[in-house]
Amino acid sequence: MEQVNGLFRAWRLLPPVGHRPPPDKDESSKNMDKRSELKKVRRLVVKIGSSLVCAQERLSLGRFRSFAGQLAKLRGRGLEVVLVSSGAVAAGVQKLGLTTRPTTVRLKQACASAGQVTLMSAWEKTLEAFHLKCAQILLTADDLADRRRFLNARNTIMSLVEMGVVPIINENDTVAVEELKVGDNDTLGSMVASLWDADLFINLTDLDGLYSSDPRKDAEAALIAEVERVDQKLLDSAGSGGPLGTGGMFTKVRAAGRLAERGMASLIANGLTRDVLERLLAGEPLGTFFAPSKKRRRAKKHWLAFATRPKGTIRLDAGAVKALVERGKSLLPSGVAAVEGLFQAGDVVTLTDGQNGRELGVGLANYSALEIQKIKGLKSAEIEAALGFSHSEEVIHRDNLVIFDQDG
Ligand code: GLU
């Protein structure tokens, strides 16, 4: 069974409707595990942070022009590019005449709403100068967690790219309330990269990459050229956000870690470096390269681990903990110690160790909470007698189960 880090949550890749399926990463021969391989990148997601589209806290058309020119070069070489652009709130702050970034949800939403128009108009104007068309896609966490909406978003991205258009994605900040948000565009960018099955995610910011400590405070801080594995220690050492955007290094590193587990390479690099995109793709040692994990998680399990919102919890007894964590088994009714929440069959649930409450993973339940309540502790053969029916022997089948990396 695949082990994943419990800190990360990501995205499912569902079968496309009416489109040629992208190559499956699990079978893909494209191994972007070294910078030198990046020459082979065909499908690229670039995220541009708020600090890059603004200079002195004002939108800078010069910056947009520079990125538009770089994107046009890549498109000209036949690369497919999707852009994730922040800056709506920052643009709104400027447009509405506020002096600082708002802290209340209402004001942030108002700024995002006013600023998104300005942001897109800057992109449209500057891309047009390079004969590129763009399109706006605003997404929420719910859109990506919902199968139908997810498929629609994916198909729209694919259709646009096929027509040579650059999709520009941002979170729909105006409708997303704080608790239900993706929250930052580093995370959104990684979700889009997974959703679209990109070869590479380039996360551009105003720092040269990931440092050993905060370079704004520590003169000894050294740039890390390559990260083999994102673990808790690395996440703890990643700093917090700057004054303009939402994400700091933490969300950037977490996003890269999620994609590594999905089998995708990522880069964090300075968007102000001249021709940064072209140079990164040529394999130049700029920024921080996050190599994909050797063990590539299938798209469905990745979605299950990171994208879903668990509706309840199943607590396991000691035997089931061992069977699931160590032996990669399915969860049987006999291993259920307790059930919490009111979920339905087909809902995603969290699995915990009944003895210490430790989160073990997530899975798709074959039975509802009420039904599991009735069959917990029983043998599979006794399900029918307890419920009057039995459509599966397992409470959660191992194919629909993700166990988190227990070393954290
Ligand atoms: N969606 C926000 C905006 O456009 C940016 C979020 C972020 O900074 O990551 O302003």
XYZ file of C-alpha atoms and ligand atoms in Angstrom:
418
model
C 0.000 0.000 0.000
C 1.099 3.497 -0.692
C 2.261 5.554 2.233
C 1.613 9.272 2.103
C 2.422 12.112 4.395
C -0.583 12.988 6.507
C 0.116 16.672 6.235
C -0.630 16.877 2.577
C -3.946 16.779 0.808
C -4.251 16.759 -2.986
C -6.254 15.930 -6.071
C -7.935 13.177 -8.066
C -7.504 12.764 -11.755
C -10.720 11.456 -13.200
C -11.283 9.955 -16.633
C -11.767 12.759 -19.131
C -15.021 13.148 -20.992
C -14.670 13.530 -24.736
C -10.947 14.136 -24.650
C -7.805 12.180 -25.307
C -6.656 11.063 -21.868
C -3.327 12.541 -20.830
C -0.541 10.006 -20.307
C -0.876 8.247 -16.977
C 1.993 9.305 -14.744
C 2.220 5.825 -13.321
C 3.122 4.455 -16.718
C 4.773 7.568 -18.064
C 8.285 7.224 -19.372
C 8.874 10.900 -18.640
C 11.032 10.943 -15.569
C 11.628 14.537 -14.568
C 13.811 13.478 -11.677
C 16.799 15.608 -12.675
C 17.025 19.177 -13.855
C 18.565 17.977 -17.091
C 15.309 16.154 -17.852
C 13.345 19.403 -17.771
C 14.134 19.975 -21.435
C 11.498 17.330 -22.102
C 8.705 19.208 -20.310
C 5.654 19.591 -22.548
C 2.939 20.484 -20.087
C 3.744 23.224 -17.635
C 1.888 24.990 -14.824
C 3.393 28.317 -13.756
C 2.239 30.093 -10.621
C 2.963 33.785 -10.304
C 2.662 35.275 -6.833
C 1.199 38.655 -5.842
C 4.658 39.997 -4.992
C 5.655 39.508 -8.629
C 2.771 41.222 -10.384
C 3.233 44.210 -8.082
C 6.181 46.562 -7.717
C 6.087 48.894 -4.692
C 2.688 47.340 -3.895
C 1.178 48.518 -7.211
C 0.423 46.343 -10.238
C 3.374 46.610 -12.585
C 2.568 46.299 -16.285
C 6.284 45.910 -16.954
C 6.291 42.707 -14.910
C 3.199 41.387 -16.721
C 4.916 42.176 -20.035
C 8.020 40.269 -19.056
C 6.040 37.168 -18.030
C 3.801 37.404 -21.105
C 6.913 37.475 -23.317
C 8.356 34.439 -21.570
C 5.095 32.508 -21.836
C 4.831 33.395 -25.522
C 8.327 31.996 -26.136
C 7.395 28.735 -24.457
C 4.133 28.472 -26.388
C 6.107 29.194 -29.540
C 8.266 26.153 -28.762
C 5.134 24.022 -28.542
C 4.834 23.865 -24.749
C 1.364 23.805 -23.228
C 1.128 26.349 -20.444
C -1.409 27.029 -17.716
C -0.932 30.040 -15.504
C -2.049 30.404 -11.904
C -1.977 34.092 -11.114
C -2.372 35.755 -7.745
C -2.792 39.464 -7.369
C -6.560 40.013 -7.326
C -6.602 41.201 -3.725
C -3.468 43.304 -4.220
C -4.973 44.886 -7.354
C -8.245 45.508 -5.503
C -6.448 47.187 -2.609
C -4.921 49.626 -5.071
C -8.128 50.106 -7.083
C -10.295 50.757 -4.037
C -7.759 53.150 -2.558
C -6.992 51.150 0.600
C -3.640 51.665 2.255
C -3.066 48.107 3.488
C -4.181 44.578 2.622
C -7.554 44.042 4.362
C -7.865 41.600 7.216
C -11.626 41.016 7.277
C -13.111 38.381 4.970
C -15.708 40.818 3.579
C -13.158 43.392 2.572
C -10.779 40.785 1.150
C -13.635 39.452 -0.962
C -14.544 42.946 -2.129
C -10.917 43.610 -3.068
C -10.628 40.281 -4.892
C -13.794 41.024 -6.822
C -12.679 44.509 -7.865
C -9.074 43.475 -8.440
C -9.684 40.307 -10.477
C -10.939 42.437 -13.403
C -7.838 44.604 -13.264
C -5.580 41.566 -12.969
C -7.116 39.845 -15.990
C -7.150 42.998 -18.020
C -3.402 43.379 -17.402
C -2.818 39.786 -18.497
C -5.024 40.156 -21.557
C -3.348 43.339 -22.676
C 0.196 42.087 -22.247
C -0.405 38.592 -23.678
C -2.212 40.091 -26.661
C 0.935 42.023 -27.526
C 2.562 38.597 -28.033
C -0.453 37.299 -30.020
C -1.617 35.101 -27.168
C -5.203 34.788 -26.006
C -6.029 34.137 -22.376
C -9.070 32.856 -20.493
C -10.103 33.199 -16.871
C -10.924 30.236 -14.628
C -11.927 30.922 -11.038
C -12.050 27.847 -8.821
C -13.028 26.984 -5.275
C -12.036 23.962 -3.171
C -15.550 22.610 -3.651
C -15.208 22.757 -7.435
C -12.162 20.546 -7.251
C -13.613 18.183 -4.658
C -16.823 17.671 -6.654
C -16.462 15.093 -9.418
C -18.647 16.823 -12.019
C -17.277 20.298 -11.455
C -13.774 18.898 -11.389
C -14.350 17.251 -14.783
C -15.728 20.457 -16.199
C -12.757 22.475 -14.998
C -10.356 19.908 -16.421
C -12.118 19.746 -19.772
C -12.221 23.507 -20.013
C -8.484 23.722 -19.340
C -7.774 21.038 -21.947
C -10.001 22.640 -24.584
C -8.470 26.057 -24.053
C -4.927 24.744 -24.226
C -5.725 22.774 -27.378
C -6.934 26.032 -28.936
C -3.685 27.750 -28.032
C -5.242 29.836 -25.261
C -3.466 30.401 -21.930
C -5.894 29.580 -19.103
C -5.311 31.872 -16.131
C -6.516 30.427 -12.873
C -7.171 32.017 -9.514
C -9.233 31.088 -6.500
C -12.769 32.444 -6.570
C -12.116 34.467 -3.426
C -15.445 36.283 -3.634
C -17.557 33.198 -2.927
C -15.162 31.076 -0.884
C -15.510 31.585 2.842
C -12.385 31.132 4.898
C -13.065 27.596 6.194
C -13.896 26.258 2.746
C -11.050 27.785 0.828
C -8.108 26.260 -0.935
C -6.554 29.265 0.794
C -3.461 30.049 -1.231
C -2.379 29.788 -4.823
C 0.603 27.548 -4.066
C -1.863 24.864 -3.049
C -4.249 25.747 -5.876
C -1.353 25.609 -8.359
C -0.379 22.131 -7.196
C -3.981 21.025 -7.491
C -4.188 22.350 -11.021
C -0.891 20.632 -11.931
C -2.238 17.336 -10.626
C -5.661 17.836 -12.217
C -4.164 18.606 -15.612
C -1.432 15.979 -15.249
C 1.347 18.481 -15.865
C 4.999 17.516 -16.296
C 6.247 20.332 -14.087
C 5.014 22.992 -11.670
C 7.068 26.187 -11.542
C 6.227 28.332 -8.541
C 7.583 31.843 -9.086
C 8.084 34.144 -6.140
C 10.288 37.081 -5.127
C 12.890 34.904 -3.404
C 15.548 32.848 -5.178
C 14.093 29.616 -3.823
C 14.021 27.734 -0.547
C 16.713 28.699 1.942
C 18.128 26.819 4.897
C 16.684 29.627 7.084
C 14.841 32.919 6.456
C 17.194 34.972 4.242
C 15.398 38.172 5.279
C 16.544 37.616 8.854
C 19.605 35.379 8.638
C 22.706 36.408 6.679
C 23.980 32.807 6.830
C 20.907 31.444 5.038
C 21.908 29.225 2.102
C 19.849 28.481 -0.978
C 18.837 24.827 -1.232
C 19.336 23.723 -4.844
C 17.495 20.446 -4.595
C 15.062 18.740 -2.238
C 14.768 14.974 -2.435
C 11.947 14.577 0.033
C 9.647 17.029 1.789
C 9.369 15.974 5.414
C 8.033 17.577 8.561
C 11.415 19.057 9.469
C 11.650 20.864 6.161
C 8.085 22.119 6.468
C 8.756 23.402 9.972
C 11.752 25.326 8.758
C 9.855 26.986 5.874
C 8.950 30.601 6.678
C 5.657 32.491 6.614
C 4.137 34.780 3.966
C 5.163 38.274 2.869
C 2.918 41.347 3.051
C 1.147 40.932 -0.326
C 0.232 37.326 -0.913
C -1.257 34.594 1.207
C 1.267 31.778 0.907
C 4.731 31.770 2.412
C 7.452 29.197 1.926
C 5.463 26.718 3.986
C 2.639 26.468 1.437
C 5.158 26.428 -1.422
C 7.139 23.563 0.058
C 3.976 21.699 0.997
C 2.665 22.091 -2.560
C 5.950 20.757 -3.974
C 5.847 17.851 -1.530
C 2.345 16.931 -2.587
C 3.322 16.931 -6.227
C 6.466 14.916 -5.549
C 4.241 12.212 -4.078
C 2.125 12.389 -7.206
C 5.268 11.810 -9.250
C 5.662 15.380 -10.476
C 8.664 17.648 -10.334
C 8.393 21.237 -9.055
C 10.574 24.293 -8.859
C 10.468 27.336 -6.616
C 12.337 30.176 -8.260
C 12.653 33.926 -8.420
C 10.267 35.367 -10.996
C 12.398 38.492 -11.243
C 15.366 36.589 -12.670
C 15.743 37.382 -16.363
C 14.220 34.716 -18.667
C 13.705 32.528 -15.628
C 11.232 30.128 -17.248
C 13.359 29.398 -20.275
C 16.474 29.020 -18.170
C 14.830 26.672 -15.699
C 13.558 24.527 -18.536
C 17.047 24.447 -20.014
C 18.213 22.883 -16.747
C 20.060 25.909 -15.327
C 20.627 25.525 -11.587
C 18.323 28.363 -10.509
C 15.877 28.139 -7.591
C 15.036 24.959 -5.696
C 14.227 21.756 -7.548
C 11.901 19.236 -5.921
C 12.432 15.816 -7.446
C 9.411 13.582 -7.918
C 9.114 10.691 -5.523
C 10.213 7.322 -6.938
C 6.981 5.806 -5.729
C 4.350 7.617 -7.773
C 0.913 7.704 -6.305
C -1.977 6.977 -8.603
C -4.195 9.946 -9.327
C -7.230 8.555 -7.563
C -5.397 7.877 -4.315
C -3.814 11.275 -4.477
C -7.201 12.883 -4.736
C -8.469 10.771 -1.877
C -5.547 11.759 0.326
C -5.579 15.474 -0.292
C -8.689 16.790 -2.026
C -11.548 15.310 -0.146
C -13.385 16.485 2.932
C -13.909 13.584 5.355
C -17.466 13.380 6.663
C -16.735 11.237 9.714
C -14.228 9.067 11.519
C -13.782 5.341 11.958
C -11.677 4.271 14.935
C -9.785 1.037 14.476
C -8.841 -1.648 16.965
C -5.202 -2.680 17.394
C -5.462 -5.622 14.980
C -6.911 -3.475 12.205
C -4.266 -0.768 12.722
C -1.584 -3.399 12.154
C -3.396 -4.967 9.190
C -3.903 -1.638 7.404
C -0.675 0.142 8.229
C 1.766 -2.749 8.044
C 0.122 -5.221 5.708
C -1.859 -3.021 3.327
C -5.139 -4.813 4.028
C -8.742 -3.658 3.597
C -10.765 -2.599 6.619
C -13.210 -5.308 7.721
C -16.118 -4.769 10.134
C -14.271 -6.834 12.756
C -11.558 -4.153 12.974
C -13.895 -1.233 13.661
C -13.801 -0.069 17.270
C -16.074 3.004 16.954
C -17.743 5.302 14.419
C -18.167 9.077 14.597
C -20.159 11.428 12.389
C -23.159 10.890 10.142
C -21.712 9.831 6.825
C -23.289 7.934 3.956
C -21.964 4.972 1.984
C -19.507 6.410 -0.572
C -18.409 9.272 1.685
C -14.784 9.828 2.619
C -13.908 9.131 6.235
C -10.836 9.588 8.390
C -9.307 6.497 9.978
C -7.782 6.779 13.411
C -6.056 4.478 15.858
C -8.752 3.731 18.442
C -6.175 3.575 21.211
C -4.425 6.912 20.847
C -6.492 8.853 18.300
C -3.577 9.066 15.842
C -4.750 9.824 12.299
C -3.894 6.888 10.081
C -5.404 7.767 6.741
C -8.593 8.247 4.753
C -10.871 5.970 2.802
C -14.167 5.680 0.953
C -16.685 3.910 3.186
C -18.787 1.114 1.662
C -21.411 1.470 4.384
C -23.022 4.417 6.165
C -22.143 5.403 9.724
C -25.395 3.901 11.007
C -24.740 0.639 9.180
C -21.134 0.427 10.419
C -22.442 1.036 13.914
C -24.499 -2.152 13.532
C -21.757 -4.312 12.008
C -18.707 -3.146 13.951
C -16.823 -6.018 15.551
C -18.640 -8.603 13.421
C -17.215 -11.029 10.890
C -17.877 -10.153 7.231
C -20.115 -13.235 6.932
C -22.375 -11.749 9.615
C -23.044 -8.455 7.754
C -26.136 -9.736 5.982
C -27.784 -10.983 9.153
C -27.107 -7.652 10.899
C -28.206 -5.337 8.076
C -30.508 -7.460 5.945
C -28.105 -7.023 3.006
C -24.393 -7.165 2.253
C -22.920 -5.500 -0.784
C -19.290 -5.902 0.216
C -17.183 -7.759 2.721
C -15.070 -4.731 3.537
C -16.006 -1.532 5.297
C -13.281 0.101 3.179
C -11.558 -1.701 0.339
C -7.784 -1.240 0.150
C -8.136 0.236 -3.364
C -10.083 3.096 -1.806
C -7.774 3.581 1.110
C -4.763 5.785 1.707
C -2.554 5.300 4.753
C -0.514 8.356 5.682
C 3.201 8.215 6.199
C 3.425 7.405 9.891
C 6.851 8.924 10.392
C 5.252 12.311 9.611
N -6.243 34.591 -4.656
C -5.438 35.617 -4.055
C -5.366 36.838 -4.961
O -5.552 36.733 -6.140
C -4.029 35.190 -3.853
C -3.803 34.078 -2.932
C -2.315 33.905 -2.683
O -1.628 34.906 -2.509
O -1.832 32.785 -2.646
O -5.067 37.889 -4.462
